[in-house]
Tab-separated table of C-alpha atoms in Angstrom:
chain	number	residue	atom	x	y	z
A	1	UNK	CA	-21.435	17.769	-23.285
A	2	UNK	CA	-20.047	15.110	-21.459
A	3	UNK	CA	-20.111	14.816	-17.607
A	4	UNK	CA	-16.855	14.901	-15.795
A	5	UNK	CA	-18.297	12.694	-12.739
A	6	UNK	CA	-19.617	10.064	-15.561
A	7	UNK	CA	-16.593	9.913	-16.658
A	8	UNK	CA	-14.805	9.602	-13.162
A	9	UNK	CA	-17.026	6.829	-12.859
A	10	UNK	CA	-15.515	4.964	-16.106
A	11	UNK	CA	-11.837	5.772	-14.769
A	12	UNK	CA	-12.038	4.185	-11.556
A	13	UNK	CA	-13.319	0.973	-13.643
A	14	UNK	CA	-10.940	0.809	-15.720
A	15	UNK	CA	-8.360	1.788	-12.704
A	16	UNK	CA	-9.711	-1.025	-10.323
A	17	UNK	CA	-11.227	-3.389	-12.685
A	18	UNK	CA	-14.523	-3.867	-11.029
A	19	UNK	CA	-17.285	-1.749	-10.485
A	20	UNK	CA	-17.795	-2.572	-6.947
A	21	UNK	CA	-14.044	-1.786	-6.231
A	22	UNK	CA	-14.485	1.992	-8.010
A	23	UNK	CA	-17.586	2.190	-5.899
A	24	UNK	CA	-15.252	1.693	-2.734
A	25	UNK	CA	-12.303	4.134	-3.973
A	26	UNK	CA	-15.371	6.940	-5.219
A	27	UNK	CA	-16.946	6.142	-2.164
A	28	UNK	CA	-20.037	5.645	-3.989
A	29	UNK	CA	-22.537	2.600	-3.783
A	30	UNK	CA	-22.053	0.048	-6.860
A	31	UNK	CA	-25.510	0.974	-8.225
A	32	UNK	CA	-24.445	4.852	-8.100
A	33	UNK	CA	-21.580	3.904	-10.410
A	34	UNK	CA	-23.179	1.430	-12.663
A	35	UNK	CA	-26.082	4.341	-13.306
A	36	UNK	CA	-23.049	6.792	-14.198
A	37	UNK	CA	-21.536	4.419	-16.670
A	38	UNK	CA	-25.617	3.555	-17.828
A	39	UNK	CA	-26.463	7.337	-18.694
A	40	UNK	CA	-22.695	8.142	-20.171
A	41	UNK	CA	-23.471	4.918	-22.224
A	42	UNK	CA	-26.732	6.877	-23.852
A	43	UNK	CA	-25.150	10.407	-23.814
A	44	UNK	CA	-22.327	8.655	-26.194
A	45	UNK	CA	-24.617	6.070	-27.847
A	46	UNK	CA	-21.767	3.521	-27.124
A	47	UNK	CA	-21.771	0.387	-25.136
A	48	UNK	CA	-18.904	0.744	-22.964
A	49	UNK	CA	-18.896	-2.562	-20.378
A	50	UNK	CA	-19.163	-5.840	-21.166
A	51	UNK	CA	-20.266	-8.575	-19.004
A	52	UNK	CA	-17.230	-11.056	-19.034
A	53	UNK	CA	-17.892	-14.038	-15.988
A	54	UNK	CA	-18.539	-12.561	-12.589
A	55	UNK	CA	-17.314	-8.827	-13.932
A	56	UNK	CA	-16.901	-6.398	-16.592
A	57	UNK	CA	-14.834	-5.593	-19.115
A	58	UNK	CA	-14.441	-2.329	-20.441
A	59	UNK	CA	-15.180	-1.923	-24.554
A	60	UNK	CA	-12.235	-0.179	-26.880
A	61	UNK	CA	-14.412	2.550	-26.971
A	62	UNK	CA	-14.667	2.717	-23.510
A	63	UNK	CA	-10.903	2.434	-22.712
A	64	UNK	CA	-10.502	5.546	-25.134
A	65	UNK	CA	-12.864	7.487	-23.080
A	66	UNK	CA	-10.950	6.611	-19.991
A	67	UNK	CA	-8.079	7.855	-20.977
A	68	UNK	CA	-9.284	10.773	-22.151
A	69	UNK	CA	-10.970	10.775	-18.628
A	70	UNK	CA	-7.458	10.902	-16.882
A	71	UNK	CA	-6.337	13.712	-18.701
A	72	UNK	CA	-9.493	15.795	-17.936
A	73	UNK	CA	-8.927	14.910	-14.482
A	74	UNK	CA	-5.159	15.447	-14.465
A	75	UNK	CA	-6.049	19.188	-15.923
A	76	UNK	CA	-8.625	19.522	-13.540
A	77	UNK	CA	-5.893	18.498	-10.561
A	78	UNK	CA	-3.929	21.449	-11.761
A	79	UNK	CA	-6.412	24.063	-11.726
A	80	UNK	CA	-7.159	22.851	-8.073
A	81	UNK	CA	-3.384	22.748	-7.274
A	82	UNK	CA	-2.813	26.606	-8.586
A	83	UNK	CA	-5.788	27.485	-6.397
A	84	UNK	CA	-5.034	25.755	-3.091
A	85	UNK	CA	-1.449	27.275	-3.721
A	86	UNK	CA	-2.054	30.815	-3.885
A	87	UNK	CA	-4.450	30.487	-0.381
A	88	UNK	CA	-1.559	28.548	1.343
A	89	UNK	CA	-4.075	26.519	3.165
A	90	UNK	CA	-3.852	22.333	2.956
A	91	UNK	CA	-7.789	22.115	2.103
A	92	UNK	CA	-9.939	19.711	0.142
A	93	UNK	CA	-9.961	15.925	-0.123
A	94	UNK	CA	-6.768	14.035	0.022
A	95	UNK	CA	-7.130	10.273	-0.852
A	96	UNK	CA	-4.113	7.658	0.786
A	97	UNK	CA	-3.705	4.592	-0.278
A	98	UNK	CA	-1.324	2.685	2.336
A	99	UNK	CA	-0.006	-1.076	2.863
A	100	UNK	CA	-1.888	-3.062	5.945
A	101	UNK	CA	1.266	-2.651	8.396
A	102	UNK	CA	1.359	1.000	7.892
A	103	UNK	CA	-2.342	1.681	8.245
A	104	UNK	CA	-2.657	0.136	11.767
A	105	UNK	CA	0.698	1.713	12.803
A	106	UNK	CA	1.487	4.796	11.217
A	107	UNK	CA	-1.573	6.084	9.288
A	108	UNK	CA	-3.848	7.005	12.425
A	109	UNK	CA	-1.216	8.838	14.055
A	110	UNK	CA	-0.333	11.131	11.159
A	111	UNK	CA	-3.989	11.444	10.094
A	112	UNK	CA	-4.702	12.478	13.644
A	113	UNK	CA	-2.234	15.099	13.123
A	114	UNK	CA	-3.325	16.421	10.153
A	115	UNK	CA	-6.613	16.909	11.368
A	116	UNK	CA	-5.767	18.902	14.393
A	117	UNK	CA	-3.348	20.754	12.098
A	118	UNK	CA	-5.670	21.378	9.117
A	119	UNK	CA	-9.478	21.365	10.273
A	120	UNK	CA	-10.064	22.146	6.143
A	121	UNK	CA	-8.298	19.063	5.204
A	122	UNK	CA	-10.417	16.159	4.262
A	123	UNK	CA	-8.389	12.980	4.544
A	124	UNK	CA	-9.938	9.559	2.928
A	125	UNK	CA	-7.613	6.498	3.550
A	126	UNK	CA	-7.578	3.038	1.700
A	127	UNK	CA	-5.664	-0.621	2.391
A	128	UNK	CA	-4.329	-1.478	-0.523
A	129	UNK	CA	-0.989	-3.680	-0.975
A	130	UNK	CA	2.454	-1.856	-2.132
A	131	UNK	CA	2.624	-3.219	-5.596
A	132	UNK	CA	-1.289	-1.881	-6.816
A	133	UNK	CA	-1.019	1.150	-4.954
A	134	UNK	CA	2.160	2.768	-6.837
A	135	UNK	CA	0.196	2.129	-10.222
A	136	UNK	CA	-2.941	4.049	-8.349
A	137	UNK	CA	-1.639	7.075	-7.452
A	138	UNK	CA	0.488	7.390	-11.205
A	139	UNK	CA	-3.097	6.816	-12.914
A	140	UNK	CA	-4.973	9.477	-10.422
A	141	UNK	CA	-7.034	7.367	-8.806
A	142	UNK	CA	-5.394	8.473	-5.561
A	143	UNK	CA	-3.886	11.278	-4.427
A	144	UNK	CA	-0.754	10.126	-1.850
A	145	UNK	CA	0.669	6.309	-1.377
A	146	UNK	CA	2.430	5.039	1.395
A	147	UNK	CA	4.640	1.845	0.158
A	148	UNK	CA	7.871	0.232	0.999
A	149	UNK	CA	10.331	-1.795	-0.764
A	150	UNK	CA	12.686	-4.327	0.904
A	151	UNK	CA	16.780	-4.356	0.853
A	152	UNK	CA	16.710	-6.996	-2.255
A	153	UNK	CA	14.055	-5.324	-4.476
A	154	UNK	CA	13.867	-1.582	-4.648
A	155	UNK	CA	10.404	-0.110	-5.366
A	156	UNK	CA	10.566	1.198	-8.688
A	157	UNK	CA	8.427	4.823	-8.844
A	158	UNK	CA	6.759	5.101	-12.618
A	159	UNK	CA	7.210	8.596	-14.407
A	160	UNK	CA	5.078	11.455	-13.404
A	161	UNK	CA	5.364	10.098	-10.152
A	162	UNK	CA	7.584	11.576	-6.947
A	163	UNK	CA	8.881	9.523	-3.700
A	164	UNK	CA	10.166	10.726	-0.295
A	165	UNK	CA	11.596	8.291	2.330
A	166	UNK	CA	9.848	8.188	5.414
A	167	UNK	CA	12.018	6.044	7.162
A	168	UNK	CA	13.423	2.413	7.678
A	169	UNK	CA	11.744	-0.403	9.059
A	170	UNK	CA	13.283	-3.627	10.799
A	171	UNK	CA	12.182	-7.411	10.729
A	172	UNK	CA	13.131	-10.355	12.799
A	173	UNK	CA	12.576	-13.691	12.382
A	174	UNK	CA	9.751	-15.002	14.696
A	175	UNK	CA	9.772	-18.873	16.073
A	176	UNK	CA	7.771	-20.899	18.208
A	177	UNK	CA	8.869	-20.993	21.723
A	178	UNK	CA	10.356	-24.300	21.820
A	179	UNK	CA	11.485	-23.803	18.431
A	180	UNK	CA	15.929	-24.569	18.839
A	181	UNK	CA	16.394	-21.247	17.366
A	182	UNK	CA	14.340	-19.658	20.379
A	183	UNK	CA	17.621	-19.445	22.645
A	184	UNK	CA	19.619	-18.070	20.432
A	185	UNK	CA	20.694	-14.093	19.700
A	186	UNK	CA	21.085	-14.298	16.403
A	187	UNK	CA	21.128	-16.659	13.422
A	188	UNK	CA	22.181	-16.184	9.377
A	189	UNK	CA	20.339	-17.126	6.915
A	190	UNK	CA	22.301	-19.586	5.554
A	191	UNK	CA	21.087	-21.314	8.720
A	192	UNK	CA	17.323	-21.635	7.906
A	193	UNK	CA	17.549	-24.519	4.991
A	194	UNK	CA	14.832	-27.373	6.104
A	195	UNK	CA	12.684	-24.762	7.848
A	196	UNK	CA	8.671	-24.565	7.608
A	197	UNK	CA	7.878	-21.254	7.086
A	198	UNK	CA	4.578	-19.037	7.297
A	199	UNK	CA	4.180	-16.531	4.722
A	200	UNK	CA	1.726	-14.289	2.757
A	201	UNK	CA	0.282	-15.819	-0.515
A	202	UNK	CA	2.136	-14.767	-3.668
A	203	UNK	CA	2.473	-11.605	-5.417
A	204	UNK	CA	2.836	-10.053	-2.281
A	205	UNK	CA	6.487	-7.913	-1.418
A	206	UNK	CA	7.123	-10.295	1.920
A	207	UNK	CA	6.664	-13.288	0.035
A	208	UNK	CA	8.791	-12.296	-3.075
A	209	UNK	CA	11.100	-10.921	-0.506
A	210	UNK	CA	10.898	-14.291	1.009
A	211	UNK	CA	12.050	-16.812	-1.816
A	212	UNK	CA	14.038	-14.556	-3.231
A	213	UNK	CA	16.244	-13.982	-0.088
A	214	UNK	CA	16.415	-18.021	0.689
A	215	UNK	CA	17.081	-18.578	-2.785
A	216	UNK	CA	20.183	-16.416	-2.455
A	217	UNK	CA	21.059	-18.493	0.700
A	218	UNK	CA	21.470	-21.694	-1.506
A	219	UNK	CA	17.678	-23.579	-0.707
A	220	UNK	CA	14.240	-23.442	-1.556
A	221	UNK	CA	12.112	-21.856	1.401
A	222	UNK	CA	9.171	-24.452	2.219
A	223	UNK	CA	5.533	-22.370	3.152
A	224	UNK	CA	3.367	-24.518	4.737
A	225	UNK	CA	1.149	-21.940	5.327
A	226	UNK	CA	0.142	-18.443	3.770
A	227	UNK	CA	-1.980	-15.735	5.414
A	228	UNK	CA	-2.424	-11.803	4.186
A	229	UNK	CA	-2.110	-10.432	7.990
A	230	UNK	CA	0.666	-10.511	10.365
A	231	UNK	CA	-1.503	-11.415	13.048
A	232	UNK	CA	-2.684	-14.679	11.449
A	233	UNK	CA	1.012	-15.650	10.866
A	234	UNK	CA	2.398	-14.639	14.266
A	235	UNK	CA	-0.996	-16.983	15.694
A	236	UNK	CA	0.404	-19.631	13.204
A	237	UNK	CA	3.647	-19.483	14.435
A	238	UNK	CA	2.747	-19.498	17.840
A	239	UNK	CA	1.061	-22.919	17.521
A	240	UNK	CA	4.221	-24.182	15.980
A	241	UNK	CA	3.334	-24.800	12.305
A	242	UNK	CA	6.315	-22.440	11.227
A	243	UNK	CA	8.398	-19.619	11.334
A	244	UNK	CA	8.186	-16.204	9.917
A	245	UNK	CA	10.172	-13.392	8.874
A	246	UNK	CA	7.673	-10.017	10.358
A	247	UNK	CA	8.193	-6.595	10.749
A	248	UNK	CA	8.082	-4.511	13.662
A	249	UNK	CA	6.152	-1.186	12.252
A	250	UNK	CA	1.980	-2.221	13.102
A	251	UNK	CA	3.211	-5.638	14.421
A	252	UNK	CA	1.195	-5.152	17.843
A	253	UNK	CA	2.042	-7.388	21.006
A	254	UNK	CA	2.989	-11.037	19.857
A	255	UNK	CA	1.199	-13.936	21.043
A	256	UNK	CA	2.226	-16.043	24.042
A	257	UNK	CA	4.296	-18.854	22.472
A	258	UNK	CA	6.347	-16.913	20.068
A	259	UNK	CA	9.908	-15.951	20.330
A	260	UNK	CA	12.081	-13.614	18.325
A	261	UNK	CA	15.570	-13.994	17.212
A	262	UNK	CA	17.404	-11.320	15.177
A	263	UNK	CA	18.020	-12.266	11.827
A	264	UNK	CA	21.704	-11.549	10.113
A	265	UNK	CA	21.960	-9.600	8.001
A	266	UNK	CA	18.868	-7.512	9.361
A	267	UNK	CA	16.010	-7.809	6.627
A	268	UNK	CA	14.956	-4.154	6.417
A	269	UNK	CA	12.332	-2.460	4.607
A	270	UNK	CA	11.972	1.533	3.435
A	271	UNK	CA	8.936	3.546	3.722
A	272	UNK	CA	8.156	6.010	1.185
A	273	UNK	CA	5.437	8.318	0.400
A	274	UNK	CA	4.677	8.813	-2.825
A	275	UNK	CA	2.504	11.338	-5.505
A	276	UNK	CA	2.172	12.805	-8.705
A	277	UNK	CA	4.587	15.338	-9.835
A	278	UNK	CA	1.566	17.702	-10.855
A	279	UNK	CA	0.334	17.987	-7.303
A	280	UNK	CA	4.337	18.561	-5.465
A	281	UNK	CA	2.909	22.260	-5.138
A	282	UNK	CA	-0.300	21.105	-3.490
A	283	UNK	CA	-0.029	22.483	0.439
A	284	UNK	CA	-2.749	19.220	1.271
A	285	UNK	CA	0.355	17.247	-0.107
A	286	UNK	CA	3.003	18.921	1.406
A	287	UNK	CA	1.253	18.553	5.004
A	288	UNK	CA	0.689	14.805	4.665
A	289	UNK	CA	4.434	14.389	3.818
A	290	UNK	CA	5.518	16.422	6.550
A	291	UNK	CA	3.050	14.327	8.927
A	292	UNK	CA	4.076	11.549	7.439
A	293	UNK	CA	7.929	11.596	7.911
A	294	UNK	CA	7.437	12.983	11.832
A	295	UNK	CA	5.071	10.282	12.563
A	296	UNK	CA	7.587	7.684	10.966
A	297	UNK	CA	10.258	8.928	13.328
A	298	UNK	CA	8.402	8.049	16.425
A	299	UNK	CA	6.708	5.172	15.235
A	300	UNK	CA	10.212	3.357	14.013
A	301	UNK	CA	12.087	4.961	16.549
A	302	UNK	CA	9.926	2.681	19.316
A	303	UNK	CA	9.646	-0.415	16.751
A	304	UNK	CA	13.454	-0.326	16.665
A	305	UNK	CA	14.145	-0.553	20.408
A	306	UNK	CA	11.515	-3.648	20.978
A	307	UNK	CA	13.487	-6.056	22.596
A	308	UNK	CA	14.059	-9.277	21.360
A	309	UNK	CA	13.122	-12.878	23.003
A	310	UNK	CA	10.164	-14.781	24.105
A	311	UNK	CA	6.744	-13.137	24.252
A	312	UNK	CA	4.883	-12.641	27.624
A	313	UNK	CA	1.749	-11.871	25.970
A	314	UNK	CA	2.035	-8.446	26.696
């Protein structure tokens, strides 16, 4: 008889590639997971990782197992569904996955809710960037994502998978100080050509959003400099090695030095929340939505009316 945690174990490999990443998602210890795999190895009598460089790789044998994981998993989700259902009550785990920007300004908020709302709900939450997340929750290694998309590349949900908008967030285009553009209300894009820009490293939404958007304005954007937290690129900015395009929702007080000019047309960026069609039915799901949405309300509702200009530091 095969063990259903074992096999968990193999699924959140294969899901995040390394074992010390499924560790983090299970919330297990790396050692904890590698002696799952180790004893489902002997229960099969099949080798199912490989050591390949610094990581793993999972066998044929072992990728067959994994799927067959998912689907134990995605019948065991149901049976858990139908039962929360019919007591009404949001209970159990709930795993998010959200983007940085939406973890420091959203997610504490509506988790905070939740857990005044449902002392039986036990929410776990996760960083993880827009474009692994989506793939998460559709293979069940989470149970709720918070993404976004920007105007220019809509986020595409996979099958099995449902979305709900939580709400629209604005960018502006930040500058140093004494940057010419500091003065001014507004500028177009068209404007930008020549610029030194700040931006996260590729592969990332901003930075796709990035050359895809200056592209479309006739020139090639030039990054200088590439960071993974808006912090780090408003700090960069401030010192004058750029500018940068950042969003308002988690952005936090700006540094002294930094100005901010509205950008024409407004870049703009939808939230969404987003699960597996099995688990619509869920009332744990249901309530994070609903949290979800009425926390984005406020939250975008003050990002939207932060005035625009030099920082104080404040």
């Amino acid at each position: 008889m095969l063990d259903l945690q074992r096999l968990r174990a193999l699924h959140a490999v294969s899901v995040h590639g390394t074992v010390g990443a499924a560790a983090t998602a299970l919330g297990y210890t790396p050692s904890a997971v590698s002696q799952q795999i180790a004893k489902l190895e002997r229960e099969t009598r099949t080798a199912l990782l490989e050591r390949e460089g610094r990581g793993v790789r999972l066998t044929d044998e072992a990728l067959q197992l994994a799927e067959t994981a998912r689907e134990l998993m995605a019948i065991m989700e149901r049976a858990e569904t139908g039962l929360e259902e019919r007591r009404g009550v949001a209970a159990g785990r709930l795993t998010i996955a959200a983007f940085a920007s939406a973890a420091r300004g959203l997610l504490p908020g509506a988790l905070a809710d939740l857990a005044s709302r449902h002392p039986a709900l036990d929410t776990r939450l996760s960083e993880v960037d827009p474009h692994l997340s989506v793939d998460l929750v559709a293979k069940g290694a989470v149970d709720l994502v918070v993404a976004h998309d920007w105007d220019i590349a809509p986020l595409p949900a996979p099958a099995g998978v449902e979305q709900a908008v939580i709400g629209e967030d604005l960018c502006d285009l930040v500058v140093p100080a004494g940057h010419p553009l500091a003065g001014r209300k507004s500028v177009r894009r068209e404007e930008l050509g020549g610029e030194r820009w700040v931006s996260q490293p590729p592969g990332r939404v901003c930075h796709d959003w990035l050359l895809r958007t200056m592209r479309s304005a006739g020139f090639e954007p030039l990054i200088a400099h590439q960071a993974e937290e808006n912090p780090t690129l408003a700090a960069l900015v401030a010192a004058g090695l750029g500018i940068a395009v950042l969003p308002r929702l988690g952005r936090g007080a700006l540094p002294d030095g930094v100005a901010t000019v509205r950008l024409e047309p407004v870049p703009r960026r939808r939230l969404y929340a987003l699960w597996r069609d099995g688990t619509s039915r869920r009332p744990a799901v249901r309530a994070a939505v609903e949290a979800l949405r009425t926390q984005g309300n406020s939250c975008l509702a003050r990002a939207a009316d932060q005035p625009q200009g030099p920082s104080d530091g404040t």
